[in-house]
Amino acid sequence: MNYTLTHIGEPAYQQLKALAEHFEVSIPQVITLIIKGVI
């Protein structure tokens, strides 16, 4: 997880966290949705 955080940066992580809370899913699920182009 540390590598991912370092790689995408703190602001991006905070945005992912906000999205995860908004959609009531976990952060890895948000990343998966973004990769699939859902969000």
Tab-separated table of N, CA and C in Angstrom:
chain	number	residue	atom	x	y	z
A	1	MET	N	0.835	-1.210	0.000
A	1	MET	CA	0.000	0.000	0.000
A	1	MET	C	0.866	1.255	0.000
A	2	ASN	N	1.983	1.219	0.717
A	2	ASN	CA	2.869	2.386	0.755
A	2	ASN	C	3.358	2.787	-0.623
A	3	TYR	N	3.690	1.799	-1.444
A	3	TYR	CA	4.159	2.101	-2.799
A	3	TYR	C	3.067	2.845	-3.574
A	4	THR	N	1.830	2.354	-3.455
A	4	THR	CA	0.705	2.980	-4.157
A	4	THR	C	0.529	4.420	-3.706
A	5	LEU	N	0.560	4.644	-2.400
A	5	LEU	CA	0.398	6.001	-1.868
A	5	LEU	C	1.483	6.927	-2.376
A	6	THR	N	2.710	6.437	-2.376
A	6	THR	CA	3.830	7.253	-2.844
A	6	THR	C	3.692	7.527	-4.335
A	7	HIS	N	3.243	6.531	-5.040
A	7	HIS	CA	3.155	6.625	-6.496
A	7	HIS	C	2.092	7.637	-6.942
A	8	ILE	N	0.909	7.587	-6.340
A	8	ILE	CA	-0.173	8.482	-6.774
A	8	ILE	C	-0.161	9.813	-6.041
A	9	GLY	N	0.543	9.868	-4.921
A	9	GLY	CA	0.629	11.128	-4.194
A	9	GLY	C	-0.503	11.315	-3.204
A	10	GLU	N	-0.242	12.133	-2.212
A	10	GLU	CA	-1.194	12.356	-1.129
A	10	GLU	C	-2.503	13.011	-1.588
A	11	PRO	N	-2.468	14.071	-2.410
A	11	PRO	CA	-3.736	14.687	-2.846
A	11	PRO	C	-4.635	13.699	-3.582
A	12	ALA	N	-4.040	12.902	-4.436
A	12	ALA	CA	-4.815	11.908	-5.179
A	12	ALA	C	-5.401	10.884	-4.219
A	13	TYR	N	-4.634	10.513	-3.206
A	13	TYR	CA	-5.124	9.559	-2.213
A	13	TYR	C	-6.321	10.129	-1.467
A	14	GLN	N	-6.244	11.400	-1.087
A	14	GLN	CA	-7.359	12.030	-0.380
A	14	GLN	C	-8.607	12.051	-1.257
A	15	GLN	N	-8.411	12.287	-2.548
A	15	GLN	CA	-9.534	12.303	-3.483
A	15	GLN	C	-10.144	10.906	-3.603
A	16	LEU	N	-9.283	9.899	-3.679
A	16	LEU	CA	-9.762	8.517	-3.729
A	16	LEU	C	-10.543	8.174	-2.469
A	17	LYS	N	-10.026	8.619	-1.334
A	17	LYS	CA	-10.677	8.345	-0.057
A	17	LYS	C	-12.063	8.985	-0.024
A	18	ALA	N	-12.158	10.219	-0.522
A	18	ALA	CA	-13.438	10.922	-0.568
A	18	ALA	C	-14.417	10.188	-1.489
A	19	LEU	N	-13.926	9.743	-2.638
A	19	LEU	CA	-14.769	8.983	-3.566
A	19	LEU	C	-15.241	7.682	-2.925
A	20	ALA	N	-14.326	7.002	-2.246
A	20	ALA	CA	-14.663	5.741	-1.599
A	20	ALA	C	-15.771	5.944	-0.573
A	21	GLU	N	-15.667	7.020	0.204
A	21	GLU	CA	-16.685	7.310	1.213
A	21	GLU	C	-18.004	7.682	0.546
A	22	HIS	N	-17.930	8.435	-0.549
A	22	HIS	CA	-19.137	8.862	-1.253
A	22	HIS	C	-19.907	7.671	-1.816
A	23	PHE	N	-19.168	6.739	-2.427
A	23	PHE	CA	-19.808	5.574	-3.032
A	23	PHE	C	-19.943	4.406	-2.059
A	24	GLU	N	-19.450	4.601	-0.831
A	24	GLU	CA	-19.515	3.584	0.221
A	24	GLU	C	-18.851	2.280	-0.222
A	25	VAL	N	-17.672	2.412	-0.811
A	25	VAL	CA	-16.863	1.251	-1.185
A	25	VAL	C	-15.454	1.459	-0.646
A	26	SER	N	-14.623	0.415	-0.765
A	26	SER	CA	-13.245	0.541	-0.302
A	26	SER	C	-12.395	1.230	-1.361
A	27	ILE	N	-11.251	1.747	-0.946
A	27	ILE	CA	-10.362	2.450	-1.874
A	27	ILE	C	-9.915	1.544	-3.035
A	28	PRO	N	-9.545	0.281	-2.785
A	28	PRO	CA	-9.186	-0.579	-3.928
A	28	PRO	C	-10.334	-0.731	-4.931
A	29	GLN	N	-11.581	-0.770	-4.426
A	29	GLN	CA	-12.731	-0.862	-5.323
A	29	GLN	C	-12.861	0.396	-6.168
A	30	VAL	N	-12.597	1.552	-5.570
A	30	VAL	CA	-12.639	2.812	-6.316
A	30	VAL	C	-11.604	2.783	-7.436
A	31	ILE	N	-10.389	2.328	-7.112
A	31	ILE	CA	-9.324	2.251	-8.119
A	31	ILE	C	-9.753	1.323	-9.256
A	32	THR	N	-10.369	0.195	-8.899
A	32	THR	CA	-10.849	-0.748	-9.913
A	32	THR	C	-11.896	-0.103	-10.803
A	33	LEU	N	-12.830	0.636	-10.202
A	33	LEU	CA	-13.873	1.313	-10.981
A	33	LEU	C	-13.280	2.346	-11.928
A	34	ILE	N	-12.283	3.080	-11.449
A	34	ILE	CA	-11.628	4.090	-12.288
A	34	ILE	C	-10.944	3.417	-13.475
A	35	ILE	N	-10.254	2.305	-13.202
A	35	ILE	CA	-9.562	1.577	-14.270
A	35	ILE	C	-10.576	1.072	-15.301
A	36	LYS	N	-11.747	0.623	-14.828
A	36	LYS	CA	-12.785	0.123	-15.732
A	36	LYS	C	-13.503	1.267	-16.445
A	37	GLY	N	-13.291	2.495	-15.981
A	37	GLY	CA	-13.908	3.643	-16.627
A	37	GLY	C	-15.313	3.935	-16.142
A	38	VAL	N	-15.676	3.379	-14.978
A	38	VAL	CA	-17.020	3.594	-14.447
A	38	VAL	C	-17.166	5.015	-13.911
A	39	ILE	N	-16.119	5.498	-13.247
A	39	ILE	CA	-16.167	6.836	-12.658
A	39	ILE	C	-15.473	7.805	-13.604
